[in-house]
């Protein structure tokens, strides 16, 4: 069982409608859990998206697992956070081949309620409930009741924010990862020029993602007169092990670029409550990220450098933070019904 500190409700309370199904669907992995009470997640499993033809197949495979079936007394309510825009009934994933109708999926799985939301909107809703499951990078202090910013690199680049209101928090349905990439030094200009050989439009996501780490490596390798290719996990491994100067330069470029995008987000949202970094890449970098140019680049905004120096930045360290957010959204929907 995994329990997060949460102000949603005491974790000892059971859901009146029974155990709920929660899912966090990315372009690579589908994470599932059963929530027996607010903030109490059990039977957490991670399935590979590539192993299942459809999302419905993955849901059914999870529910059929022995450790899940024993806790499943008939799921009535479910919520899915997915790495994709969600508007209307039809969902077609950007970074995976799954496409589905929300209503058809609800009927196929036999749920009374099925809520599907953008994964970073769900992750944004988790931010006020993270407690100690975050690590600050650099200085600054949060301003109470101020907007929060969120971004995270993994299969893609997710972006969102959390805006306070009298009724609580509102999570932004943002696709900010697809804004145009803006270089800030000669190295990044060279990386962008190389990327233009492959893509007509180079978004921030093209470089700040797993595939982006590989693209940065190819660009810097080409700049050095080489023609090398490496997978992102191996680039990170060699850099963190101190085995490859080029791989370390790739990580440093990645962290610096992320700092610029995070600073842009902070200024755009007025995120004086802080900017949070999630996704699958940065939390694995540990102290290498803390010692990188990320924070310097975050603050490097000319006349607004002093403003950004007061804005804290955090790395999310919780294993499954999106469950907290999608749980909160589902609870609100059921309470309003």
mmCIF file of N, CA, C and O in Angstrom, residues 212-246:
data_model
loop_
_atom_site.group_PDB
_atom_site.id
_atom_site.type_symbol
_atom_site.label_atom_id
_atom_site.label_comp_id
_atom_site.label_asym_id
_atom_site.label_seq_id
_atom_site.Cartn_x
_atom_site.Cartn_y
_atom_site.Cartn_z
ATOM 1 N N UNK A 212 14.393 13.751 -27.278
ATOM 2 C CA UNK A 212 15.143 15.001 -27.368
ATOM 3 C C UNK A 212 16.567 14.869 -26.878
ATOM 4 O O UNK A 212 17.489 15.472 -27.445
ATOM 5 N N UNK A 213 16.775 14.087 -25.814
ATOM 6 C CA UNK A 213 18.136 13.828 -25.328
ATOM 7 C C UNK A 213 18.960 13.183 -26.444
ATOM 8 O O UNK A 213 20.129 13.540 -26.671
ATOM 9 N N UNK A 214 18.340 12.256 -27.162
ATOM 10 C CA UNK A 214 19.034 11.603 -28.277
ATOM 11 C C UNK A 214 19.298 12.573 -29.418
ATOM 12 O O UNK A 214 20.368 12.524 -30.065
ATOM 13 N N UNK A 215 18.363 13.485 -29.664
ATOM 14 C CA UNK A 215 18.555 14.492 -30.718
ATOM 15 C C UNK A 215 19.672 15.454 -30.347
ATOM 16 O O UNK A 215 20.501 15.817 -31.205
ATOM 17 N N UNK A 216 19.725 15.878 -29.089
ATOM 18 C CA UNK A 216 20.816 16.745 -28.640
ATOM 19 C C UNK A 216 22.149 16.039 -28.821
ATOM 20 O O UNK A 216 23.139 16.642 -29.271
ATOM 21 N N UNK A 217 22.194 14.749 -28.491
ATOM 22 C CA UNK A 217 23.441 13.980 -28.645
ATOM 23 C C UNK A 217 23.873 13.952 -30.105
ATOM 24 O O UNK A 217 25.057 14.175 -30.420
ATOM 25 N N UNK A 218 22.928 13.676 -31.017
ATOM 26 C CA UNK A 218 23.281 13.631 -32.436
ATOM 27 C C UNK A 218 23.783 14.990 -32.904
ATOM 28 O O UNK A 218 24.745 15.082 -33.687
ATOM 29 N N UNK A 219 23.130 16.062 -32.427
ATOM 30 C CA UNK A 219 23.526 17.408 -32.847
ATOM 31 C C UNK A 219 24.924 17.756 -32.364
ATOM 32 O O UNK A 219 25.756 18.278 -33.133
ATOM 33 N N UNK A 220 25.216 17.476 -31.101
ATOM 34 C CA UNK A 220 26.541 17.795 -30.562
ATOM 35 C C UNK A 220 27.613 16.877 -31.132
ATOM 36 O O UNK A 220 28.763 17.292 -31.317
ATOM 37 N N UNK A 221 27.229 15.640 -31.418
ATOM 38 C CA UNK A 221 28.164 14.721 -32.067
ATOM 39 C C UNK A 221 28.509 15.216 -33.464
ATOM 40 O O UNK A 221 29.682 15.218 -33.878
ATOM 41 N N UNK A 222 27.497 15.668 -34.196
ATOM 42 C CA UNK A 222 27.711 16.208 -35.538
ATOM 43 C C UNK A 222 28.584 17.457 -35.471
ATOM 44 O O UNK A 222 29.473 17.657 -36.309
ATOM 45 N N UNK A 223 28.337 18.290 -34.480
ATOM 46 C CA UNK A 223 29.131 19.512 -34.319
ATOM 47 C C UNK A 223 30.596 19.193 -34.065
ATOM 48 O O UNK A 223 31.487 19.948 -34.476
ATOM 49 N N UNK A 224 30.833 18.050 -33.401
ATOM 50 C CA UNK A 224 32.204 17.636 -33.104
ATOM 51 C C UNK A 224 32.837 16.840 -34.247
ATOM 52 O O UNK A 224 33.954 16.329 -34.103
ATOM 53 N N UNK A 225 32.096 16.723 -35.379
ATOM 54 C CA UNK A 225 32.636 16.015 -36.538
ATOM 55 C C UNK A 225 32.474 14.515 -36.461
ATOM 56 O O UNK A 225 33.158 13.775 -37.160
ATOM 57 N N UNK A 226 31.544 14.058 -35.622
ATOM 58 C CA UNK A 226 31.286 12.624 -35.485
ATOM 59 C C UNK A 226 29.877 12.319 -35.973
ATOM 60 O O UNK A 226 29.089 13.198 -36.247
ATOM 61 N N UNK A 227 29.553 11.032 -36.101
ATOM 62 C CA UNK A 227 28.211 10.614 -36.521
ATOM 63 C C UNK A 227 27.734 9.496 -35.601
ATOM 64 O O UNK A 227 27.435 8.402 -36.023
ATOM 65 N N UNK A 228 27.613 9.825 -34.334
ATOM 66 C CA UNK A 228 27.268 8.822 -33.336
ATOM 67 C C UNK A 228 25.782 8.867 -33.001
ATOM 68 O O UNK A 228 25.135 9.908 -33.100
ATOM 69 N N UNK A 229 25.258 7.702 -32.578
ATOM 70 C CA UNK A 229 23.903 7.592 -32.072
ATOM 71 C C UNK A 229 23.925 6.800 -30.772
ATOM 72 O O UNK A 229 24.596 5.767 -30.691
ATOM 73 N N UNK A 230 23.211 7.277 -29.761
ATOM 74 C CA UNK A 230 23.064 6.551 -28.506
ATOM 75 C C UNK A 230 21.634 6.708 -28.007
ATOM 76 O O UNK A 230 20.990 7.729 -28.255
ATOM 77 N N UNK A 231 21.150 5.697 -27.307
ATOM 78 C CA UNK A 231 19.834 5.778 -26.693
ATOM 79 C C UNK A 231 19.904 6.646 -25.445
ATOM 80 O O UNK A 231 20.947 6.720 -24.777
ATOM 81 N N UNK A 232 18.796 7.300 -25.120
ATOM 82 C CA UNK A 232 18.762 8.229 -23.989
ATOM 83 C C UNK A 232 19.217 7.600 -22.672
ATOM 84 O O UNK A 232 19.995 8.219 -21.934
ATOM 85 N N UNK A 233 18.780 6.380 -22.317
ATOM 86 C CA UNK A 233 19.238 5.800 -21.046
ATOM 87 C C UNK A 233 20.755 5.612 -20.992
ATOM 88 O O UNK A 233 21.371 5.821 -19.944
ATOM 89 N N UNK A 234 21.352 5.259 -22.124
ATOM 90 C CA UNK A 234 22.801 5.070 -22.143
ATOM 91 C C UNK A 234 23.526 6.415 -22.073
ATOM 92 O O UNK A 234 24.594 6.528 -21.445
ATOM 93 N N UNK A 235 22.960 7.438 -22.692
ATOM 94 C CA UNK A 235 23.557 8.776 -22.600
ATOM 95 C C UNK A 235 23.584 9.221 -21.148
ATOM 96 O O UNK A 235 24.610 9.689 -20.634
ATOM 97 N N UNK A 236 22.462 9.058 -20.459
ATOM 98 C CA UNK A 236 22.392 9.444 -19.052
ATOM 99 C C UNK A 236 23.343 8.615 -18.203
ATOM 100 O O UNK A 236 24.025 9.150 -17.319
ATOM 101 N N UNK A 237 23.390 7.310 -18.460
ATOM 102 C CA UNK A 237 24.259 6.435 -17.661
ATOM 103 C C UNK A 237 25.718 6.848 -17.792
ATOM 104 O O UNK A 237 26.435 6.973 -16.796
ATOM 105 N N UNK A 238 26.163 7.064 -19.028
ATOM 106 C CA UNK A 238 27.564 7.440 -19.248
ATOM 107 C C UNK A 238 27.877 8.798 -18.632
ATOM 108 O O UNK A 238 28.959 8.995 -18.073
ATOM 109 N N UNK A 239 26.918 9.724 -18.741
ATOM 110 C CA UNK A 239 27.143 11.054 -18.169
ATOM 111 C C UNK A 239 27.246 10.977 -16.653
ATOM 112 O O UNK A 239 28.166 11.548 -16.048
ATOM 113 N N UNK A 240 26.321 10.280 -16.023
ATOM 114 C CA UNK A 240 26.305 10.201 -14.563
ATOM 115 C C UNK A 240 27.482 9.403 -14.016
ATOM 116 O O UNK A 240 27.939 9.639 -12.892
ATOM 117 N N UNK A 241 27.997 8.475 -14.819
ATOM 118 C CA UNK A 241 29.152 7.677 -14.406
ATOM 119 C C UNK A 241 30.473 8.379 -14.702
ATOM 120 O O UNK A 241 31.545 7.885 -14.326
ATOM 121 N N UNK A 242 30.428 9.530 -15.374
ATOM 122 C CA UNK A 242 31.644 10.256 -15.720
ATOM 123 C C UNK A 242 32.461 9.590 -16.812
ATOM 124 O O UNK A 242 33.674 9.791 -16.901
ATOM 125 N N UNK A 243 31.797 8.801 -17.665
ATOM 126 C CA UNK A 243 32.512 8.024 -18.684
ATOM 127 C C UNK A 243 32.622 8.741 -20.026
ATOM 128 O O UNK A 243 33.416 8.327 -20.872
ATOM 129 N N UNK A 244 31.819 9.783 -20.226
ATOM 130 C CA UNK A 244 31.747 10.386 -21.559
ATOM 131 C C UNK A 244 31.513 11.886 -21.437
ATOM 132 O O UNK A 244 30.460 12.324 -20.954
ATOM 133 N N UNK A 245 32.493 12.674 -21.884
ATOM 134 C CA UNK A 245 32.377 14.130 -21.812
ATOM 135 C C UNK A 245 31.252 14.644 -22.702
ATOM 136 O O UNK A 245 30.539 15.595 -22.337
ATOM 137 N N UNK A 246 31.072 14.018 -23.874
ATOM 138 C CA UNK A 246 30.006 14.445 -24.778
ATOM 139 C C UNK A 246 28.634 14.185 -24.154
ATOM 140 O O UNK A 246 27.735 15.033 -24.226
#
